[in-house]
Short mmCIF file of C-alpha atoms and ligand atoms in Angstrom, two decimals:
data_model
loop_
_atom_site.label_atom_id
_atom_site.label_comp_id
_atom_site.label_asym_id
_atom_site.label_seq_id
_atom_site.Cartn_x
_atom_site.Cartn_y
_atom_site.Cartn_z
CA UNK A 16 -13.94 1.81 -4.31
CA UNK A 17 -12.63 4.64 -6.51
CA UNK A 18 -10.04 4.41 -9.23
CA UNK A 19 -7.78 7.33 -10.07
CA UNK A 20 -5.88 7.22 -13.32
CA UNK A 21 -2.79 9.33 -13.50
CA UNK A 22 -0.63 9.93 -16.68
CA UNK A 23 2.47 8.12 -15.40
CA UNK A 24 4.02 6.49 -12.32
CA UNK A 25 5.54 9.74 -11.04
CA UNK A 26 2.14 11.50 -10.94
CA UNK A 27 0.54 8.36 -9.39
CA UNK A 28 3.12 8.21 -6.63
CA UNK A 29 2.80 11.95 -6.12
CA UNK A 30 -0.94 11.66 -5.58
CA UNK A 31 -0.54 8.92 -3.03
CA UNK A 32 2.04 10.86 -1.10
CA UNK A 33 -0.15 13.92 -1.10
CA UNK A 34 -3.10 11.92 0.36
CA UNK A 35 -0.83 10.46 3.11
CA UNK A 36 0.51 14.06 3.85
CA UNK A 37 -3.00 15.41 3.98
CA UNK A 38 -4.10 12.70 6.40
CA UNK A 39 -1.05 13.13 8.54
CA UNK A 40 -1.50 16.90 8.76
CA UNK A 41 -5.21 16.44 9.67
CA UNK A 42 -4.23 13.81 12.36
CA UNK A 43 -0.68 13.92 13.63
CA UNK A 44 -1.40 10.72 15.64
CA UNK A 45 -2.24 8.88 12.46
CA UNK A 46 -1.77 5.10 12.52
CA UNK A 47 -0.29 4.39 9.12
CA UNK A 48 -0.16 0.95 7.54
CA UNK A 49 2.86 0.62 5.29
CA UNK A 50 3.83 -1.55 2.27
CA UNK A 51 7.25 -2.23 0.79
CA UNK A 52 8.24 -3.01 -2.80
CA UNK A 53 9.49 -1.01 -5.80
CA UNK A 54 6.25 0.79 -6.46
CA UNK A 55 6.18 2.29 -2.93
CA UNK A 56 9.68 3.63 -3.18
CA UNK A 57 8.42 6.69 -5.09
CA UNK A 58 5.88 7.43 -2.42
CA UNK A 59 8.50 7.29 0.28
CA UNK A 60 10.85 9.56 -1.68
CA UNK A 61 8.07 12.13 -1.84
CA UNK A 62 7.19 11.87 1.86
CA UNK A 63 10.83 12.38 2.74
CA UNK A 64 10.86 15.42 0.41
CA UNK A 65 7.77 16.75 2.11
CA UNK A 66 9.31 16.29 5.50
CA UNK A 67 12.40 18.21 4.39
CA UNK A 68 10.82 21.00 2.36
CA UNK A 69 7.31 21.34 4.04
CA UNK A 70 8.14 20.13 7.56
CA UNK A 71 5.75 17.21 7.28
CA UNK A 72 5.82 15.90 10.85
CA UNK A 73 6.03 12.24 11.63
CA UNK A 74 6.90 12.62 15.30
CA UNK A 75 3.51 11.44 16.71
CA UNK A 76 2.45 8.91 14.05
CA UNK A 77 2.60 5.13 14.49
CA UNK A 78 3.25 2.70 11.67
CA UNK A 79 2.48 -0.96 11.02
CA UNK A 80 4.05 -2.66 8.03
CA UNK A 81 2.13 -5.35 6.23
CA UNK A 82 4.77 -8.03 6.22
CA UNK A 83 8.23 -9.46 6.81
CA UNK A 84 10.14 -12.41 5.42
CA UNK A 85 10.45 -15.40 7.74
CA UNK A 86 14.07 -15.97 8.73
CA UNK A 87 15.51 -12.54 7.96
CA UNK A 88 16.69 -10.53 10.94
CA UNK A 89 16.15 -6.75 10.76
CA UNK A 90 19.85 -6.31 10.03
CA UNK A 91 19.56 -8.22 6.76
CA UNK A 92 19.56 -5.82 3.79
CA UNK A 93 16.61 -7.61 2.26
CA UNK A 94 14.51 -7.47 5.36
CA UNK A 95 11.55 -5.15 5.15
CA UNK A 96 12.77 -3.41 8.39
CA UNK A 97 15.93 -2.58 6.52
CA UNK A 98 13.83 -1.32 3.48
CA UNK A 99 11.75 0.89 5.68
CA UNK A 100 14.77 2.32 7.51
CA UNK A 101 16.39 3.02 4.09
CA UNK A 102 13.51 4.56 2.33
CA UNK A 103 11.64 6.37 4.98
CA UNK A 104 12.37 5.99 8.73
CA UNK A 105 16.00 7.13 8.67
CA UNK A 106 15.03 10.32 6.75
CA UNK A 107 12.12 11.70 8.69
CA UNK A 108 11.45 12.54 12.31
CA UNK A 109 9.60 9.38 13.22
CA UNK A 110 10.10 7.82 16.62
CA UNK A 111 11.41 4.31 15.81
CA UNK A 112 9.63 2.97 18.84
CA UNK A 113 6.36 3.75 17.05
CA UNK A 114 7.30 1.74 13.98
CA UNK A 115 6.22 -1.85 13.84
CA UNK A 116 7.04 -4.79 11.56
CA UNK A 117 6.46 -8.47 12.30
CA UNK A 118 9.51 -10.13 13.66
CA UNK A 119 10.50 -12.75 11.00
CA UNK A 120 12.99 -14.43 13.28
CA UNK A 121 10.62 -14.83 16.29
CA UNK A 122 11.01 -18.14 18.02
CA UNK A 123 7.24 -18.73 18.06
CA UNK A 124 5.91 -17.38 14.75
CA UNK A 125 2.24 -18.04 15.50
CA UNK A 126 2.61 -16.09 18.86
CA UNK A 127 4.38 -13.26 16.96
CA UNK A 128 1.38 -13.01 14.60
CA UNK A 129 -1.04 -12.89 17.52
CA UNK A 130 1.00 -10.18 19.20
CA UNK A 131 1.04 -8.13 15.99
CA UNK A 132 -2.72 -8.22 15.76
CA UNK A 133 -2.96 -7.20 19.39
CA UNK A 134 -0.54 -4.33 18.85
CA UNK A 135 -2.65 -2.96 16.01
CA UNK A 136 -5.71 -3.06 18.17
CA UNK A 137 -3.91 -1.37 21.08
CA UNK A 138 -3.18 1.59 18.85
CA UNK A 139 -6.77 1.72 17.89
CA UNK A 140 -6.54 0.12 14.46
CA UNK A 141 -5.03 1.33 11.25
CA UNK A 142 -6.32 4.65 9.90
CA UNK A 143 -4.69 4.61 6.46
CA UNK A 144 -3.25 1.49 4.90
CA UNK A 145 -0.89 1.70 1.89
CA UNK A 146 -0.98 -1.22 -0.51
CA UNK A 147 0.82 -2.43 -3.59
CA UNK A 148 -0.28 -5.36 -5.64
CA UNK A 149 1.81 -8.41 -6.61
CA UNK A 150 1.68 -10.09 -10.00
CA UNK A 151 -0.29 -12.98 -8.41
CA UNK A 152 -2.83 -10.46 -7.06
CA UNK A 153 -1.60 -10.40 -3.47
CA UNK A 154 -1.94 -7.56 -1.05
CA UNK A 155 0.67 -7.86 1.67
CA UNK A 156 1.77 -11.39 1.14
CA UNK A 157 -1.74 -12.76 0.95
CA UNK A 158 -1.04 -15.27 -1.81
CA UNK A 159 -3.70 -17.32 -3.64
CA UNK A 160 -5.91 -19.26 -1.31
CA UNK A 161 -5.82 -16.57 1.35
CA UNK A 162 -9.03 -16.58 3.29
CA UNK A 163 -10.85 -13.32 2.91
CA UNK A 164 -11.18 -13.11 6.69
CA UNK A 165 -7.60 -14.16 7.41
CA UNK A 166 -5.55 -12.57 10.13
CA UNK A 167 -1.82 -11.95 10.54
CA UNK A 168 -0.12 -15.40 9.85
CA UNK A 169 2.72 -17.14 8.10
CA UNK A 170 2.09 -17.68 4.41
CA UNK A 171 4.09 -19.59 1.84
CA UNK A 172 5.12 -17.48 -1.16
CA UNK A 173 3.95 -18.47 -4.63
CA UNK A 174 6.36 -19.17 -7.50
CA UNK A 175 5.10 -15.93 -9.09
CA UNK A 176 6.08 -13.91 -6.04
CA UNK A 177 9.36 -15.74 -5.70
CA UNK A 178 10.15 -14.89 -9.35
CA UNK A 179 8.99 -11.30 -8.86
CA UNK A 180 11.38 -10.59 -5.91
CA UNK A 181 14.22 -13.08 -6.57
CA UNK A 182 16.49 -10.61 -8.29
CA UNK A 183 16.82 -8.67 -5.01
CA UNK A 184 18.17 -11.77 -3.32
CA UNK A 185 20.53 -12.81 -6.07
CA UNK A 186 18.36 -15.73 -7.17
CA UNK A 187 15.29 -17.70 -5.95
CA UNK A 188 17.29 -20.23 -4.03
CA UNK A 189 18.55 -17.53 -1.59
CA UNK A 190 15.03 -16.13 -1.01
CA UNK A 191 12.87 -17.00 1.91
CA UNK A 192 9.91 -19.20 1.01
CA UNK A 193 7.62 -17.85 3.70
CA UNK A 194 6.55 -14.53 5.18
CA UNK A 195 4.52 -13.17 8.01
CA UNK A 196 1.66 -11.07 6.54
CA UNK A 197 -1.25 -9.14 7.89
CA UNK A 198 -4.34 -11.10 6.87
CA UNK A 199 -6.88 -9.94 4.34
CA UNK A 200 -9.31 -9.52 7.21
CA UNK A 201 -6.73 -7.44 9.07
CA UNK A 202 -6.32 -5.21 6.09
CA UNK A 203 -10.02 -4.80 5.47
CA UNK A 204 -10.41 -3.40 9.02
CA UNK A 205 -8.22 -0.41 8.30
CA UNK A 206 -10.40 2.71 8.07
CA UNK A 207 -9.06 3.65 4.66
CA UNK A 208 -7.00 1.77 2.07
CA UNK A 209 -4.97 3.25 -0.77
CA UNK A 210 -3.50 0.86 -3.39
CA UNK A 211 -0.85 2.07 -5.84
CA UNK A 212 -0.15 0.08 -8.97
CA UNK A 213 1.94 1.25 -11.87
CA UNK A 214 3.38 -0.27 -15.06
CA UNK A 215 2.11 -2.50 -17.92
CA UNK A 216 3.12 -5.67 -16.00
CA UNK A 217 0.32 -4.96 -13.43
CA UNK A 218 -2.39 -4.29 -16.03
CA UNK A 219 -3.89 -7.78 -16.16
CA UNK A 220 -3.96 -8.53 -12.48
CA UNK A 221 -5.27 -5.04 -11.68
CA UNK A 222 -8.23 -5.56 -13.98
CA UNK A 223 -8.98 -8.82 -12.31
CA UNK A 224 -8.58 -7.15 -8.84
CA UNK A 225 -10.86 -4.22 -9.44
CA UNK A 226 -13.39 -5.52 -11.99
CA UNK A 227 -13.27 -9.32 -11.53
CA UNK A 228 -15.16 -11.49 -9.10
CA UNK A 229 -14.13 -11.51 -5.45
CA UNK A 230 -11.94 -14.56 -4.81
CA UNK A 231 -9.45 -15.84 -2.31
CA UNK A 232 -7.29 -16.70 -5.29
CA UNK A 233 -6.72 -12.93 -5.93
CA UNK A 234 -6.66 -11.35 -2.44
CA UNK A 235 -6.68 -7.83 -3.83
CA UNK A 236 -10.37 -8.48 -4.97
CA UNK A 237 -11.25 -8.31 -1.32
CA UNK A 238 -10.77 -4.65 -1.48
CA UNK A 239 -14.09 -4.50 -3.28
CA UNK A 240 -15.57 -5.16 0.13
CA UNK A 241 -13.84 -2.19 1.78
CA UNK A 242 -15.96 0.92 2.41
CA UNK A 243 -13.21 3.38 1.62
CA UNK A 244 -10.63 2.16 -0.77
CA UNK A 245 -8.85 4.28 -3.41
CA UNK A 246 -6.87 2.67 -6.17
CA UNK A 247 -4.31 4.90 -7.82
CA UNK A 248 -2.88 3.71 -11.14
CA UNK A 249 -0.89 5.04 -14.08
CA UNK A 250 -2.12 4.75 -17.64
CA UNK A 251 -0.08 1.64 -18.32
CA UNK A 252 -1.50 -0.24 -15.30
CA UNK A 253 -4.99 0.94 -16.27
CA UNK A 254 -4.76 -0.41 -19.79
CA UNK A 255 -6.98 -3.46 -19.20
CA UNK A 256 -9.77 -1.74 -17.15
CA UNK A 257 -13.10 -1.43 -18.94
CA UNK A 258 -14.84 1.37 -17.03
CA UNK A 259 -12.07 4.01 -17.37
CA UNK A 260 -14.45 6.80 -18.57
CA UNK A 261 -16.50 6.40 -15.44
CA UNK A 262 -13.44 6.40 -13.23
CA UNK A 263 -12.06 9.49 -14.91
CA UNK A 264 -15.36 11.38 -14.55
CA UNK A 265 -15.51 10.67 -10.82
CA UNK A 266 -11.99 11.92 -10.23
CA UNK A 267 -12.55 15.07 -12.35
CA UNK A 268 -15.90 15.90 -10.76
CA UNK A 269 -15.94 14.73 -7.09
CA UNK A 270 -15.18 17.53 -4.63
CA UNK A 271 -12.89 15.31 -2.58
CA UNK A 272 -10.36 15.20 -5.37
CA UNK A 273 -10.46 18.89 -6.32
CA UNK A 274 -7.02 19.72 -4.88
CA UNK A 275 -5.44 16.63 -6.52
CA UNK A 276 -6.53 17.30 -10.12
CA UNK A 277 -3.68 18.06 -12.45
CA UNK A 278 -5.65 19.79 -15.22
CA UNK A 279 -8.72 21.83 -14.63
CA UNK A 280 -11.16 21.88 -17.56
CA UNK A 281 -13.48 24.85 -18.00
CA UNK A 282 -16.84 24.19 -16.18
CA UNK A 283 -19.37 22.39 -18.32
CA UNK A 284 -16.82 21.00 -20.71
CA UNK A 285 -16.63 17.55 -19.25
CA UNK A 286 -20.02 15.99 -19.16
CA UNK A 287 -20.61 12.49 -17.83
CA UNK A 288 -19.74 10.20 -20.66
CA UNK A 289 -22.68 8.31 -22.03
CA UNK A 290 -22.43 4.51 -22.06
C1 F6R B 322 5.17 -5.78 0.37
C2 F6R B 322 3.81 -5.91 -0.15
C3 F6R B 322 3.54 -6.51 -1.46
C4 F6R B 322 4.01 -5.48 -2.57
C5 F6R B 322 3.65 -6.08 -4.00
C6 F6R B 322 4.16 -5.15 -5.14
O1 F6R B 322 5.13 -5.20 1.61
O2 F6R B 322 2.96 -5.48 0.55
O3 F6R B 322 2.21 -6.74 -1.60
O4 F6R B 322 3.30 -4.32 -2.47
O5 F6R B 322 4.34 -7.31 -4.17
O6 F6R B 322 5.50 -5.08 -5.13
P1 F6R B 322 6.29 -4.18 -6.21
O7 F6R B 322 5.88 -2.79 -5.92
O8 F6R B 322 7.64 -4.44 -5.96
O9 F6R B 322 5.78 -4.61 -7.55
#
């Protein structure tokens, strides 16, 4: 895992969008795993901008979203299909037939979950999975008690998640209590993961996710098992991390991140901090 700390949420979202754009340019047939939520909106804004201004081409890529609420048809303004249309799909040259979200109104939800897993496999697996993190530490809707090897399934939402998203529904009572979500095991099979977390309200859970023990109670801790996971945060979300000097040194010195660095220091002026 690597942790990249950016000065603010704009810079953090910018970096994630640049990583996605770089991967998509390198492989136009990219299979992209997508997340929804407020944090991701800034990433999609930037991808739309790159499509408009730099001709970033989505025509050959395939997408799989992490999750969808049970009981919401795609026409519902709170469905994640609606969110994706609004924030990305409608504004870029993606072929909608290549975009996938679980069907939250499927008659047989278990079958729908099985088919979703099969579809991911049919496309050769996910190349790059975007992730946010909930206040209860979920990735996708893998709420506490999610098995670390879980597959796509229906999961009941915790009170923390209901409270986090209730405003969008005009109150908790109107919000679905369950969602279909890719499992932790499904997410861990993606070739690369990139998690974006911004804002002070994510600082505690982020520290537990990155530096705490791996536990099914905080599904984001499972990312510690992933061979290629990048966590991008702003200063506010990084506030409770302990090894920030180490994380900063890696970002400022590893060749992979050269093109993403904001400030270049003169060579030799940034020695590895001593612990
Ligand atoms: C939704 C999803 C969730 C969100 C998380 C953060 O598709 O995957 O895990 O990423 O709840 O949501 P925001 O960004 O609204 O704080």
